[in-house]
Structures are given as structure tokens and as C-alpha cells.
Short mmCIF file of C-alpha atoms and ligand atoms in Angstrom, two decimals:
data_model
loop_
_atom_site.label_atom_id
_atom_site.label_comp_id
_atom_site.label_asym_id
_atom_site.label_seq_id
_atom_site.Cartn_x
_atom_site.Cartn_y
_atom_site.Cartn_z
CA MET A 1 17.90 5.61 25.57
CA LEU A 2 14.71 7.61 26.04
CA LEU A 3 12.29 7.20 23.19
CA SER A 4 9.60 9.72 22.91
CA LEU A 5 6.06 8.37 22.58
CA LEU A 6 3.48 10.01 20.40
CA HIS A 7 0.84 10.14 23.00
CA ALA A 8 0.48 13.45 24.57
CA GLY A 9 0.09 13.75 28.39
CA LEU A 10 1.87 10.59 29.42
CA PRO A 11 5.49 10.40 30.30
CA PRO A 12 7.81 8.79 27.71
CA VAL A 13 8.91 5.23 28.41
CA ALA A 14 12.61 4.63 29.06
CA MET A 15 13.55 1.65 27.06
CA LYS A 16 15.95 -0.14 24.81
CA PRO A 17 16.16 0.48 21.07
CA VAL A 18 14.07 -1.65 18.69
CA LYS A 19 15.61 -4.99 17.77
CA LEU A 20 14.59 -6.79 14.58
CA PHE A 21 15.64 -10.16 13.10
CA ASN A 22 17.53 -9.44 9.97
CA SER A 23 17.29 -12.26 7.45
CA LEU A 24 20.46 -10.80 5.93
CA GLY A 25 22.94 -12.35 8.32
CA ARG A 26 20.21 -14.17 10.26
CA ARG A 27 20.52 -12.36 13.58
CA LEU A 28 18.72 -9.92 15.84
CA GLN A 29 20.01 -6.36 15.23
CA GLU A 30 19.30 -3.00 16.69
CA LEU A 31 17.52 -0.76 14.19
CA GLU A 32 19.61 2.24 13.23
CA PRO A 33 18.00 4.10 10.41
CA LEU A 34 20.24 5.82 7.85
CA GLU A 35 18.61 9.11 8.73
CA PRO A 36 18.09 9.44 12.46
CA GLY A 37 14.40 9.41 13.34
CA HIS A 38 13.24 8.50 9.88
CA VAL A 39 12.71 4.92 8.65
CA ARG A 40 12.26 4.11 4.92
CA LEU A 41 10.36 0.94 4.50
CA TYR A 42 9.50 -1.13 1.39
CA THR A 43 6.94 -3.96 1.55
CA CYS A 44 6.21 -6.25 -1.36
CA GLY A 45 2.50 -5.83 -2.24
CA PRO A 46 -0.11 -7.96 -3.83
CA THR A 47 -0.25 -9.44 -7.30
CA VAL A 48 -3.67 -8.18 -8.25
CA TYR A 49 -5.03 -11.19 -10.14
CA ASP A 50 -7.63 -12.07 -7.49
CA ARG A 51 -8.86 -10.80 -4.16
CA VAL A 52 -5.97 -11.16 -1.63
CA HIS A 53 -6.34 -14.11 0.67
CA ILE A 54 -5.91 -14.19 4.45
CA GLY A 55 -2.34 -15.43 4.10
CA ASN A 56 -1.47 -12.22 2.22
CA LEU A 57 -3.32 -10.32 4.89
CA ARG A 58 -1.30 -11.91 7.62
CA THR A 59 1.77 -10.51 5.96
CA PHE A 60 0.20 -7.02 5.42
CA ILE A 61 -0.86 -6.97 9.11
CA PHE A 62 2.66 -7.92 10.22
CA GLU A 63 3.90 -4.97 8.12
CA ASP A 64 1.27 -2.68 9.61
CA ILE A 65 2.35 -3.71 13.13
CA LEU A 66 5.94 -2.90 12.14
CA ARG A 67 4.93 0.49 10.73
CA ARG A 68 2.77 1.34 13.78
CA THR A 69 5.50 0.16 16.22
CA LEU A 70 8.07 2.44 14.54
CA ARG A 71 5.65 5.34 14.81
CA PHE A 72 4.89 4.44 18.42
CA PHE A 73 8.53 4.84 19.21
CA GLY A 74 8.58 8.24 17.56
CA TYR A 75 9.99 7.42 14.11
CA ARG A 76 8.73 9.07 10.93
CA VAL A 77 8.02 6.33 8.41
CA THR A 78 8.05 6.60 4.65
CA GLN A 79 6.72 3.42 3.23
CA ALA A 80 6.11 2.12 -0.29
CA MET A 81 4.05 -1.05 -1.12
CA ASN A 82 3.95 -1.99 -4.77
CA LEU A 83 1.04 -3.43 -6.69
CA THR A 84 2.14 -6.09 -9.23
CA ASP A 85 -0.36 -5.44 -12.01
CA VAL A 86 1.36 -7.07 -14.96
CA GLU A 87 2.58 -10.64 -14.63
CA ASP A 88 2.01 -14.05 -16.17
CA LYS A 89 -1.04 -15.16 -14.22
CA ILE A 90 -2.67 -11.72 -14.77
CA ILE A 91 -2.02 -11.85 -18.50
CA ALA A 92 -3.34 -15.38 -18.74
CA ALA A 93 -6.47 -14.67 -16.76
CA ALA A 94 -7.18 -11.36 -18.58
CA GLY A 95 -6.76 -13.27 -21.88
CA GLU A 96 -9.27 -15.85 -20.80
CA ALA A 97 -11.70 -13.17 -19.77
CA ASN A 98 -11.01 -11.33 -23.09
CA VAL A 99 -10.27 -7.99 -21.38
CA ASP A 100 -7.17 -5.86 -21.19
CA ILE A 101 -5.04 -6.23 -17.99
CA GLY A 102 -6.11 -2.83 -16.60
CA SER A 103 -9.79 -3.78 -16.66
CA PHE A 104 -8.98 -7.20 -15.27
CA THR A 105 -6.90 -5.94 -12.29
CA ALA A 106 -9.09 -2.85 -11.40
CA PRO A 107 -11.62 -4.74 -9.17
CA HIS A 108 -8.83 -6.59 -7.41
CA VAL A 109 -7.06 -3.32 -6.73
CA ALA A 110 -10.19 -1.88 -5.31
CA SER A 111 -10.94 -4.90 -3.15
CA PHE A 112 -7.32 -4.81 -1.84
CA PHE A 113 -7.80 -1.29 -0.62
CA GLU A 114 -11.14 -2.15 0.89
CA ASP A 115 -9.69 -5.13 2.75
CA LEU A 116 -6.85 -2.91 4.12
CA ALA A 117 -9.41 -0.35 5.40
CA THR A 118 -11.65 -3.11 6.87
CA LEU A 119 -8.79 -4.52 8.88
CA ARG A 120 -7.63 -1.02 9.92
CA ILE A 121 -4.28 -1.37 8.22
CA GLU A 122 -2.89 2.17 7.97
CA PRO A 123 -2.59 3.66 4.48
CA VAL A 124 1.08 3.97 3.48
CA GLU A 125 2.78 6.86 1.63
CA HIS A 126 3.21 5.28 -1.78
CA TYR A 127 1.39 2.43 -3.69
CA PRO A 128 3.36 2.37 -6.96
CA ARG A 129 2.08 0.12 -9.76
CA ALA A 130 4.40 -1.86 -12.02
CA THR A 131 2.62 -0.70 -15.20
CA GLU A 132 3.28 2.93 -14.33
CA HIS A 133 7.04 2.45 -13.72
CA VAL A 134 8.23 0.66 -16.81
CA ALA A 135 10.49 3.61 -17.77
CA GLU A 136 12.35 3.37 -14.46
CA MET A 137 12.75 -0.34 -14.90
CA ILE A 138 14.19 0.12 -18.44
CA THR A 139 16.67 2.60 -17.00
CA MET A 140 17.92 0.14 -14.44
CA ILE A 141 18.15 -2.69 -17.06
CA GLU A 142 20.26 -0.37 -19.24
CA ARG A 143 22.69 0.20 -16.42
CA LEU A 144 22.98 -3.53 -15.82
CA LEU A 145 23.69 -4.15 -19.50
CA GLU A 146 26.30 -1.38 -19.64
CA ALA A 147 28.09 -2.85 -16.50
CA GLY A 148 28.07 -6.40 -17.85
CA TYR A 149 25.61 -7.77 -15.38
CA ALA A 150 22.94 -8.39 -18.00
CA TYR A 151 22.85 -9.63 -21.54
CA ARG A 152 20.48 -9.76 -24.44
CA ALA A 153 19.26 -13.07 -25.88
CA ASP A 154 16.73 -13.02 -28.69
CA ASP A 155 14.26 -10.29 -27.76
CA SER A 156 14.76 -10.63 -24.00
CA VAL A 157 17.32 -9.44 -21.39
CA PHE A 158 18.62 -11.66 -18.61
CA PHE A 159 20.58 -11.07 -15.42
CA ARG A 160 23.96 -12.85 -15.46
CA ILE A 161 24.28 -14.48 -12.06
CA ALA A 162 27.84 -15.55 -12.71
CA ALA A 163 28.89 -11.89 -12.87
CA ASP A 164 27.51 -11.13 -9.33
CA GLU A 165 30.03 -12.45 -6.82
CA ASP A 166 27.79 -12.19 -3.75
CA TYR A 167 24.68 -13.66 -5.30
CA GLY A 168 23.03 -15.78 -2.66
CA LYS A 169 23.98 -13.69 0.34
CA LEU A 170 20.43 -13.30 1.60
CA SER A 171 19.08 -16.82 1.16
CA GLY A 172 22.41 -18.66 1.52
CA ILE A 173 21.41 -20.67 -1.57
CA ASP A 174 24.07 -22.98 -2.90
CA LEU A 175 24.07 -22.17 -6.47
CA ASP A 176 25.73 -25.49 -7.43
CA GLN A 177 22.62 -27.13 -6.32
CA VAL A 178 20.52 -25.19 -8.72
CA ARG A 179 21.45 -27.54 -11.56
CA ARG A 180 22.77 -25.99 -14.70
CA GLY A 181 20.81 -28.47 -16.79
CA GLN A 182 17.41 -27.71 -15.18
CA ARG A 183 14.44 -27.28 -17.46
CA VAL A 184 14.45 -23.94 -19.23
CA GLN A 185 11.07 -22.37 -19.87
CA SER A 186 10.14 -22.05 -23.54
CA ASP A 187 10.37 -18.28 -23.45
CA GLU A 188 13.85 -18.39 -21.95
CA TYR A 189 15.81 -20.57 -24.37
CA GLY A 190 18.45 -17.89 -25.00
CA LYS A 191 19.84 -17.97 -21.51
CA GLU A 192 23.58 -18.47 -21.07
CA ASP A 193 22.96 -20.28 -17.82
CA ALA A 194 19.75 -21.90 -16.60
CA ARG A 195 20.15 -20.01 -13.26
CA ASP A 196 19.97 -16.59 -14.87
CA PHE A 197 16.68 -14.75 -14.53
CA VAL A 198 14.74 -12.58 -16.85
CA LEU A 199 14.80 -8.73 -16.64
CA TRP A 200 12.87 -8.04 -19.82
CA LYS A 201 10.64 -10.36 -21.79
CA GLY A 202 10.37 -9.89 -25.57
CA ALA A 203 6.77 -9.31 -26.70
CA LYS A 204 4.48 -12.17 -27.54
CA GLU A 205 1.41 -12.09 -29.72
CA GLY A 206 -1.69 -10.99 -27.71
CA GLU A 207 0.26 -9.90 -24.66
CA PRO A 208 0.65 -6.32 -23.32
CA GLU A 209 3.81 -4.71 -24.41
CA TRP A 210 5.84 -1.49 -23.88
CA PRO A 211 8.57 -0.06 -26.24
CA SER A 212 12.14 -0.53 -25.08
CA PRO A 213 15.68 -0.19 -26.54
CA TRP A 214 15.46 -3.97 -27.09
CA GLY A 215 12.18 -3.88 -28.88
CA PRO A 216 8.64 -4.20 -27.53
CA GLY A 217 8.14 -6.32 -24.49
CA ARG A 218 7.34 -6.29 -20.80
CA PRO A 219 9.42 -6.25 -17.52
CA GLY A 220 10.15 -9.37 -15.42
CA TRP A 221 8.71 -9.43 -11.90
CA HIS A 222 11.85 -8.86 -9.79
CA ILE A 223 12.98 -5.63 -11.54
CA GLU A 224 9.74 -3.78 -10.59
CA CYS A 225 10.64 -3.84 -6.88
CA SER A 226 14.20 -2.76 -7.48
CA ALA A 227 13.15 0.17 -9.62
CA MET A 228 10.22 1.29 -7.51
CA SER A 229 11.99 0.99 -4.16
CA GLN A 230 14.78 3.10 -5.57
CA LYS A 231 12.38 5.75 -6.94
CA TYR A 232 10.39 6.18 -3.69
CA LEU A 233 13.00 5.46 -1.00
CA GLY A 234 16.47 5.96 -2.49
CA THR A 235 19.24 3.63 -3.62
CA THR A 236 19.80 2.46 -0.04
CA PHE A 237 16.82 2.40 2.38
CA ASP A 238 16.26 0.89 5.82
CA ILE A 239 13.86 -2.01 5.92
CA HIS A 240 12.51 -4.40 3.14
CA CYS A 241 9.72 -6.80 4.01
CA GLY A 242 7.71 -9.65 2.60
CA GLY A 243 6.51 -13.18 3.31
CA VAL A 244 9.09 -16.01 3.50
CA ASP A 245 8.18 -17.09 -0.03
CA ASN A 246 9.59 -13.79 -1.23
CA LEU A 247 13.03 -14.49 0.27
CA PHE A 248 14.17 -16.56 -2.64
CA PRO A 249 14.30 -15.97 -5.52
CA HIS A 250 12.46 -12.64 -5.41
CA HIS A 251 14.46 -10.67 -2.81
CA GLU A 252 17.73 -12.35 -3.71
CA ASN A 253 17.21 -11.16 -7.24
CA GLU A 254 16.19 -7.63 -6.14
CA ILE A 255 19.47 -7.45 -4.25
CA ALA A 256 21.36 -8.72 -7.28
CA GLN A 257 19.74 -6.08 -9.57
CA SER A 258 19.80 -3.06 -7.21
CA GLU A 259 23.27 -3.59 -5.84
CA SER A 260 24.84 -4.39 -9.26
CA ALA A 261 23.24 -1.33 -10.77
CA ASN A 262 24.00 1.11 -7.95
CA ASP A 263 27.10 -0.44 -6.25
CA SER A 264 25.52 0.18 -2.86
CA PRO A 265 23.32 -1.91 -0.53
CA GLN A 266 19.61 -1.91 -1.40
CA ALA A 267 18.12 -2.33 2.11
CA ARG A 268 19.91 -2.74 5.43
CA TYR A 269 17.35 -4.92 7.23
CA TRP A 270 15.35 -7.69 5.59
CA LEU A 271 12.32 -8.93 7.46
CA HIS A 272 10.26 -11.97 6.55
CA SER A 273 6.99 -13.17 7.93
CA GLU A 274 6.15 -16.89 8.15
CA HIS A 275 3.17 -18.24 6.32
CA LEU A 276 -0.36 -18.72 7.40
CA THR A 277 -1.81 -22.15 7.03
CA VAL A 278 -5.46 -23.27 7.47
CA ASP A 279 -6.25 -26.29 9.63
CA GLY A 280 -2.67 -27.30 9.41
CA GLU A 281 -2.58 -27.24 5.58
CA LYS A 282 -1.19 -24.98 2.99
CA MET A 283 -3.94 -22.79 1.59
CA SER A 284 -4.94 -23.99 -1.91
CA LYS A 285 -7.96 -23.65 -4.16
CA SER A 286 -8.13 -27.44 -4.60
CA LEU A 287 -8.39 -28.08 -0.84
CA GLY A 288 -11.16 -25.49 -0.61
CA ASN A 289 -9.37 -23.80 2.32
CA CYS A 290 -8.32 -20.64 0.53
CA TYR A 291 -10.22 -17.85 2.32
CA ASN A 292 -10.34 -14.21 1.58
CA LEU A 293 -11.68 -11.56 3.96
CA GLY A 294 -15.11 -11.47 2.20
CA ASP A 295 -15.51 -15.24 2.76
CA LEU A 296 -15.01 -14.81 6.47
CA LEU A 297 -17.12 -11.75 6.80
CA ASP A 298 -19.92 -13.48 4.84
CA LEU A 299 -19.81 -16.21 7.49
CA GLY A 300 -20.65 -13.52 10.08
CA LEU A 301 -17.10 -13.49 11.53
CA SER A 302 -15.82 -10.19 12.91
CA ALA A 303 -13.08 -8.15 11.17
CA ARG A 304 -11.83 -7.11 14.54
CA SER A 305 -11.28 -10.73 15.70
CA ILE A 306 -9.63 -11.55 12.33
CA ARG A 307 -7.14 -8.70 12.87
CA TYR A 308 -6.59 -9.81 16.43
CA LEU A 309 -5.85 -13.38 15.44
CA LEU A 310 -3.60 -12.42 12.50
CA ALA A 311 -1.61 -10.03 14.75
CA SER A 312 -1.39 -12.23 17.87
CA VAL A 313 1.19 -14.79 16.71
CA HIS A 314 4.80 -13.61 16.39
CA TYR A 315 5.57 -12.95 12.72
CA ARG A 316 8.38 -15.38 12.53
CA GLN A 317 6.18 -18.28 13.57
CA GLN A 318 3.71 -20.06 11.31
CA LEU A 319 0.12 -19.06 12.05
CA ASP A 320 -2.37 -21.91 11.70
CA PHE A 321 -5.82 -20.41 11.09
CA THR A 322 -8.81 -22.25 12.52
CA PHE A 323 -12.32 -21.19 13.35
CA ASP A 324 -11.69 -22.25 16.96
CA LYS A 325 -8.89 -19.77 17.17
CA LEU A 326 -11.15 -17.03 15.82
CA ALA A 327 -13.67 -17.92 18.54
CA GLU A 328 -10.79 -17.68 21.05
CA ALA A 329 -9.93 -14.20 19.72
CA ASP A 330 -13.55 -13.19 20.18
CA ARG A 331 -13.42 -14.30 23.82
CA ALA A 332 -10.10 -12.51 24.39
CA LEU A 333 -11.53 -9.28 23.04
CA LYS A 334 -14.66 -9.67 25.16
CA ARG A 335 -12.47 -9.85 28.30
CA ILE A 336 -11.08 -6.45 27.33
CA ASP A 337 -14.44 -4.98 26.44
CA ASP A 338 -16.00 -6.25 29.71
CA MET A 339 -13.22 -4.64 31.70
CA ARG A 340 -13.56 -1.33 29.81
CA PHE A 341 -17.35 -1.39 30.33
CA ARG A 342 -16.88 -1.88 34.04
CA LEU A 343 -14.27 0.81 34.17
CA ALA A 344 -16.51 3.31 32.36
CA HIS A 345 -19.34 2.77 34.87
CA GLU A 346 -17.46 2.43 38.09
CA ALA A 347 -17.45 5.43 40.55
CA GLU A 348 -14.01 6.64 41.55
CA GLN A 349 -13.08 6.75 45.23
CA GLU A 350 -10.71 8.82 47.44
CA SER A 351 -8.06 6.09 47.66
CA ASP A 352 -4.30 6.08 46.97
CA PRO A 353 -3.70 6.25 43.16
CA ALA A 354 -0.09 5.01 43.42
CA PRO A 355 -0.72 1.25 43.04
CA LEU A 356 -2.84 1.63 39.96
CA ASP A 357 -0.33 4.19 38.47
CA ARG A 358 2.41 1.60 39.06
CA ALA A 359 0.41 -1.12 37.36
CA ALA A 360 -0.18 1.15 34.38
CA SER A 361 3.48 2.03 34.14
CA ASP A 362 4.45 -1.61 34.41
CA PHE A 363 2.06 -2.42 31.61
CA GLU A 364 3.40 0.37 29.37
CA ASN A 365 7.01 -0.74 29.94
CA ALA A 366 6.25 -4.40 29.38
CA PHE A 367 4.24 -3.62 26.24
CA ALA A 368 6.91 -1.39 24.78
CA ALA A 369 9.66 -3.78 25.59
CA ALA A 370 7.77 -6.64 23.91
CA LEU A 371 7.36 -4.68 20.74
CA ALA A 372 11.01 -3.53 20.81
CA ASP A 373 12.00 -7.25 21.02
CA ASP A 374 11.54 -8.05 17.35
CA LEU A 375 7.77 -7.09 17.47
CA ASN A 376 6.84 -9.75 20.02
CA THR A 377 3.02 -9.18 19.75
CA ALA A 378 2.24 -12.34 21.64
CA ALA A 379 4.14 -10.91 24.61
CA ALA A 380 2.62 -7.51 24.15
CA LEU A 381 -0.89 -8.98 24.24
CA GLY A 382 0.20 -11.02 27.34
CA ALA A 383 0.98 -7.61 28.92
CA VAL A 384 -2.44 -6.35 27.97
CA PHE A 385 -4.21 -9.22 29.69
CA THR A 386 -2.07 -8.97 32.85
CA PHE A 387 -3.13 -5.30 32.97
CA VAL A 388 -6.76 -6.22 32.37
CA HIS A 389 -6.55 -8.66 35.26
CA HIS A 390 -4.95 -5.98 37.59
CA VAL A 391 -7.53 -3.33 36.55
CA ASN A 392 -10.41 -5.73 37.28
CA GLY A 393 -8.82 -6.13 40.77
CA PHE A 394 -8.66 -2.38 41.32
CA ILE A 395 -12.31 -2.03 40.24
CA ASP A 396 -13.26 -4.87 42.71
CA HIS A 397 -11.51 -3.04 45.54
CA GLY A 398 -12.35 0.58 44.61
CA LEU A 399 -11.06 2.57 41.72
CA PRO A 400 -8.92 5.53 42.87
CA ALA A 401 -9.56 9.12 41.66
CA GLY A 402 -8.10 9.53 38.17
CA GLY A 403 -7.86 5.77 37.74
CA ARG A 404 -10.24 5.60 34.78
CA ALA A 405 -8.37 8.18 32.72
CA ARG A 406 -5.02 6.56 33.62
CA VAL A 407 -6.12 3.13 32.40
CA GLU A 408 -7.76 4.45 29.28
CA ALA A 409 -4.72 6.44 28.34
CA SER A 410 -2.48 3.42 28.65
CA LEU A 411 -4.86 1.26 26.58
CA GLU A 412 -5.18 3.97 23.96
CA ARG A 413 -1.41 4.23 23.64
CA ALA A 414 -1.12 0.48 23.20
CA ASP A 415 -3.93 0.52 20.68
CA GLN A 416 -1.86 2.90 18.40
CA VAL A 417 -0.02 -0.29 17.53
CA LEU A 418 -2.59 -3.05 17.97
CA ALA A 419 -5.70 -1.35 16.72
CA VAL A 420 -7.97 -3.93 18.18
CA LEU A 421 -8.55 -2.78 21.79
CA ASP A 422 -11.22 -0.17 21.16
CA ALA A 423 -14.62 -1.84 20.39
CA GLY A 424 -16.06 1.59 19.61
CA ALA A 425 -13.62 2.31 16.83
CA TRP A 426 -14.58 -0.98 15.13
CA ALA A 427 -18.26 -0.31 15.51
CA GLU A 428 -17.73 3.03 13.82
CA SER A 429 -15.54 1.57 11.02
CA GLY A 430 -18.07 -0.94 9.66
CA GLU A 431 -18.38 -3.76 12.15
CA ALA A 432 -21.79 -2.20 12.67
CA GLU A 433 -23.31 0.61 10.65
CA GLY A 434 -21.84 4.02 11.33
CA SER A 435 -19.13 6.33 10.18
CA LEU A 436 -15.67 5.47 8.95
CA SER A 437 -12.38 6.78 10.44
CA ASP A 438 -10.42 9.35 8.40
CA ALA A 439 -7.72 6.82 7.48
CA GLU A 440 -10.38 4.38 6.23
CA ILE A 441 -12.01 7.08 4.20
CA ASP A 442 -8.63 8.03 2.77
CA ALA A 443 -8.00 4.42 1.75
CA LEU A 444 -11.49 4.10 0.19
CA VAL A 445 -11.12 7.40 -1.71
CA GLU A 446 -7.72 6.14 -2.96
CA ALA A 447 -9.33 2.87 -4.04
CA ARG A 448 -12.06 4.73 -5.90
CA SER A 449 -9.46 6.89 -7.65
CA GLU A 450 -7.51 3.77 -8.66
CA ALA A 451 -10.69 2.13 -9.99
CA ARG A 452 -11.60 5.31 -11.94
CA ALA A 453 -8.12 5.57 -13.36
CA SER A 454 -8.46 2.01 -14.61
CA ARG A 455 -11.89 2.84 -15.97
CA ASP A 456 -13.59 0.34 -13.64
CA PHE A 457 -16.59 2.55 -13.05
CA ALA A 458 -18.69 -0.25 -11.44
CA ALA A 459 -16.05 -0.64 -8.69
CA ALA A 460 -15.73 3.20 -8.32
CA ASP A 461 -19.55 3.51 -7.95
CA ARG A 462 -19.64 0.77 -5.34
CA ILE A 463 -17.05 2.56 -3.36
CA ARG A 464 -18.81 5.83 -3.65
CA ASP A 465 -22.00 4.14 -2.41
CA GLN A 466 -20.14 2.68 0.53
CA LEU A 467 -18.77 6.10 1.38
CA SER A 468 -22.09 7.85 1.04
CA GLU A 469 -23.79 5.22 3.25
CA ALA A 470 -21.19 6.25 5.94
CA GLY A 471 -22.06 9.89 5.35
CA VAL A 472 -19.02 10.84 3.28
CA VAL A 473 -19.31 12.99 0.14
CA VAL A 474 -16.54 12.76 -2.44
CA GLU A 475 -15.82 15.71 -4.75
CA ASP A 476 -13.73 15.24 -7.85
CA ALA A 477 -11.51 18.23 -8.38
CA PRO A 478 -8.81 18.68 -11.04
CA GLY A 479 -6.01 17.98 -8.50
CA GLY A 480 -7.65 14.75 -7.19
CA SER A 481 -10.65 13.77 -5.11
CA ARG A 482 -11.49 15.47 -1.89
CA TRP A 483 -14.01 14.26 0.66
CA LYS A 484 -16.10 15.70 3.48
CA ARG A 485 -18.55 14.30 6.03
CA SER A 486 -22.12 15.27 5.16
P1 LIG B 501 1.56 -12.24 -3.74
O1 LIG B 501 0.27 -11.54 -4.08
O2 LIG B 501 1.59 -13.70 -3.92
O3 LIG B 501 2.70 -11.51 -4.43
O4 LIG B 501 1.80 -12.00 -2.15
C1 LIG B 501 1.68 -10.88 -1.46
C2 LIG B 501 2.38 -10.96 -0.11
O5 LIG B 501 1.71 -12.02 0.65
C3 LIG B 501 3.81 -11.35 -0.19
O6 LIG B 501 4.60 -10.70 0.79
C4 LIG B 501 3.82 -12.89 0.12
O7 LIG B 501 5.07 -13.29 0.66
C5 LIG B 501 2.72 -12.94 1.06
N1 LIG B 501 2.07 -14.30 1.20
C6 LIG B 501 1.71 -15.09 0.17
N2 LIG B 501 1.16 -16.30 0.69
C7 LIG B 501 1.13 -16.17 2.05
C8 LIG B 501 0.71 -17.02 3.15
N3 LIG B 501 0.11 -18.19 2.89
N4 LIG B 501 0.90 -16.53 4.47
C9 LIG B 501 1.53 -15.40 4.64
N5 LIG B 501 1.97 -14.53 3.68
C10 LIG B 501 1.74 -14.91 2.42
ZN1 LIG B 502 8.70 -7.26 -4.42
#
């Protein structure tokens, strides 16, 4: 199969289709989107009760690599990433701070978009928020009630797992091991079966609430992703992603809700990234090893090296984060920068261009094949360093005419996926002072609009200042905010 690459001027690479490891069925499968050439992708986003940590960012970078890989192979991608902005932890923390949940979550929403921009994670098409989609969730719960998959108990509504014959097909969970007599949370006393999960929680004093056919209350967590994925991507879409902790119960419950309500598959491919640990331990506040991006940047570490490290380990392997590995990432990037510096300053000679052209083609083929093999970023980076080694050899023995452009074009194409190879782009995007890329400006303008919508004017002003330092002027028009470079 000949897949067209986006980069103009270079021949397309002949290669195999993209293979991905589907957690549903636990096997490698060729990607065949429902609509040829167009992939619909849903990725579970952050719970905005704090700044996201580097574990979350590992998962978001894996999803960015997936998105960029699909685009690299010529697919159009429509992606939605939700923001969980109502949930037990948020309600508890907002209550303690004595503010409404919108004011509480606004700075965390803003910092989330800032972190994405800093790590050059591409903005996606839709960032739906749970609090803005309660009507869609109510509609889905009504369908589940009508079809007998849900029942009311007190002021709440629960999903009836016993009614769903293929419950467990994603995780392979043995439901008999989930003991029927297990402890039932105090707000879930009315359940028929301890394994059932909540779709709608009846209102409690002092908590945010929405009107519903079952009285005031708020949605459970799982229903938000079922309702929002359907709204933005359709009843059946292509790929659904998250970290491994999402697999059970969150994704299992999403499947139960969506497929019982619609009688059709929710997503055809389920991809899960392994967790990030720090110094061999699970991240936790009590161990003091729970880092966010700001903590690392404050230590003087480079965002580019952080992206490199988070992207360099295959997504289905645990990634153990250490400061030594970040230093290694720095050194690896320096090898690339040194070669590119030499390349930029080396005079070209009248020698045969064929060997260098072959090395570049071999690199492009190996790089693309590694990504098509379940996003093997480790092998893709291996191909980069083999190429760096070869190019250094060509420079040592005389760079042929056209060699510089050939090498740069190959690296530029690879960097459409990796987004770490070009030191200049990082210098421009905030590693040093300078201007922001268009995508980063879009993400910051979006973050500012989010902050303003939640009336967090301090965060909105901070982002405006950041934009203006980078020479970007934002104009607020009735249809939304526009920006221009001053
Ligand atoms: P949360 O904000 O907890 O809903 O998580 C947002 C995303 O980050 C989800 O896809 C989680 O699966 C993922 N995630 C949470 N903790 C980690 C971790 N330590 N390593 C990698 N991904 C994580
Ligand atoms: Zn989700």
C-alpha cells in the first residue's frame, strides 16, 4: 500500500498499514477507519482539580504521537478530549476553598492548556467539558432506563450490570470476583447489586446540581465520556485512548453505557498507555515525587528534553522517570543539534549524491515502519540516531551537492511526529525568549477564552501577558477571540 506523506517535495514512502495493539481482544490489528482516510479519536482528558502531573502528560504525549502519526500517514483526524470539571475530588476541594466549582477549576484548565502548548502537543478539534454536556448525558440515561439497562433508586440512577451480557469484554474482569457483598458507599445504598455503577447522583446539600427527570443532581463520571464521544464523533468511532488505569472500570463502563444505549460498538480500537513512575515508585503526594511540568521547569530543566523522554519509551511499557534519564535526553538531543550545526556550515562538494540519498531513504523507511508498528517510538528514534551517525560520516568525507537539503527534509518530515528534532522551534516556543508557533498561540488563546468563560480573569490576564510578551495581540470579537502578531 502506498501511503501519501504530507511533506511536499519528497516521494511518498511505500509501506505497510498502521498496526495498533487493541486492548479489546488484546492483539495487534491493522487500522481500518470506518470512513477511509479519516480517523475519529477520543482521548480521556484531565480531571481539572489540580495542575496535571507528568504521568498525565506521558499519556497526553502518547496520544499526541498517535495523532501526529496518523496525520503523517495522510489521515485526517477528528479528535475530542474531555475535561472532567465536575467530580467528587473537585467538589470537595472547591467546598474547602469556599468557591464554586467553575472558579476552582478555571486555573487548572488554563494551566492544562499552557502545559500542552509548552510541550508542543497539538491542539485537538474538540475539548468538551462535562458541565456543558449534562443535557446529552441525561438523554443517554433516559434511553438506558427505557431499555431496562438502568434503574432508579432513591434520587439516583444506576446501571444494571446483570442486564448487560457482554459486560467485561474489554478488561476480561471476572464479575464473580467482584464480591456482591462488597462495601457500598453511603450515597449508593439503593443499589440492587454492589457491582452496579452510578449514572446520576441525587443532589446533596452544598453540592452543584442540575435539574433532571429524576430530580436535581449531577452525572456520574463514566457517562460523560459516553455522551460526549457520541456527540463529537458519532455512535461508533475509530479509536478510544487513555492510561491503563482508565481501562477498568472507566472504559468498561463507557462501553456498557454506549453500547446498551445505541446497540452498536462504541469504539473499534482501544489503546492504553502504561503508567509513568518516578525513581521506580508510583507517584504520590506523600512520597514527594509527584511532579508537574512547572516543578521541572523551575528546576531549570528543558521542556524539549521532557517531551523527548516522555515520547522515547514505547507507550505500552512503563516509563520510569529519573533525572539521569532527563540528562540522557539532553545529551541525545545535543547529538542531533551538533550534527545539524555541522550540516548547516559544511560546504557541499561535487560528489555522487546517491549514497546519501539512499541513507536518507533508508532512514525514512525505517522511521515510518517503526511508527506503523504500534507507534514504536523507541525504534523510530533509533532510526534517527543511525541517520545522524551516517550524516556525520558524509560530512567527514565530503557532503555531496544537495545533501544538506536532503537531510533537512528527512528530519523535518520525522519531526512532524516527534516535534523534538528542531532546536530552533523550541527556542522560538519559549525555551528561550521569542515568538510562539501558531499552534501554541491557538492553544493559549483557547486557554484564555476558557479562563474568561469561567470568570477567572487573573488567569486570563496572565495568559494575555504571556502572549503579549511573545508579540501577540488578542482581540475579543463577538464571534470569539482573534489574534495577530504585532
Ligand atoms: P485523570 O486526570 O486522573 O483523569 O487522568 C488523565 C489521564 O492521565 C488519563 O488518561 C489517565 O489514565 C492518565 N494517567 C493518570 N496517572 C498516570 C500515570 N502515572 N502515568 C501515565 N498516565 C497517567
Ligand atoms: Zn473518559
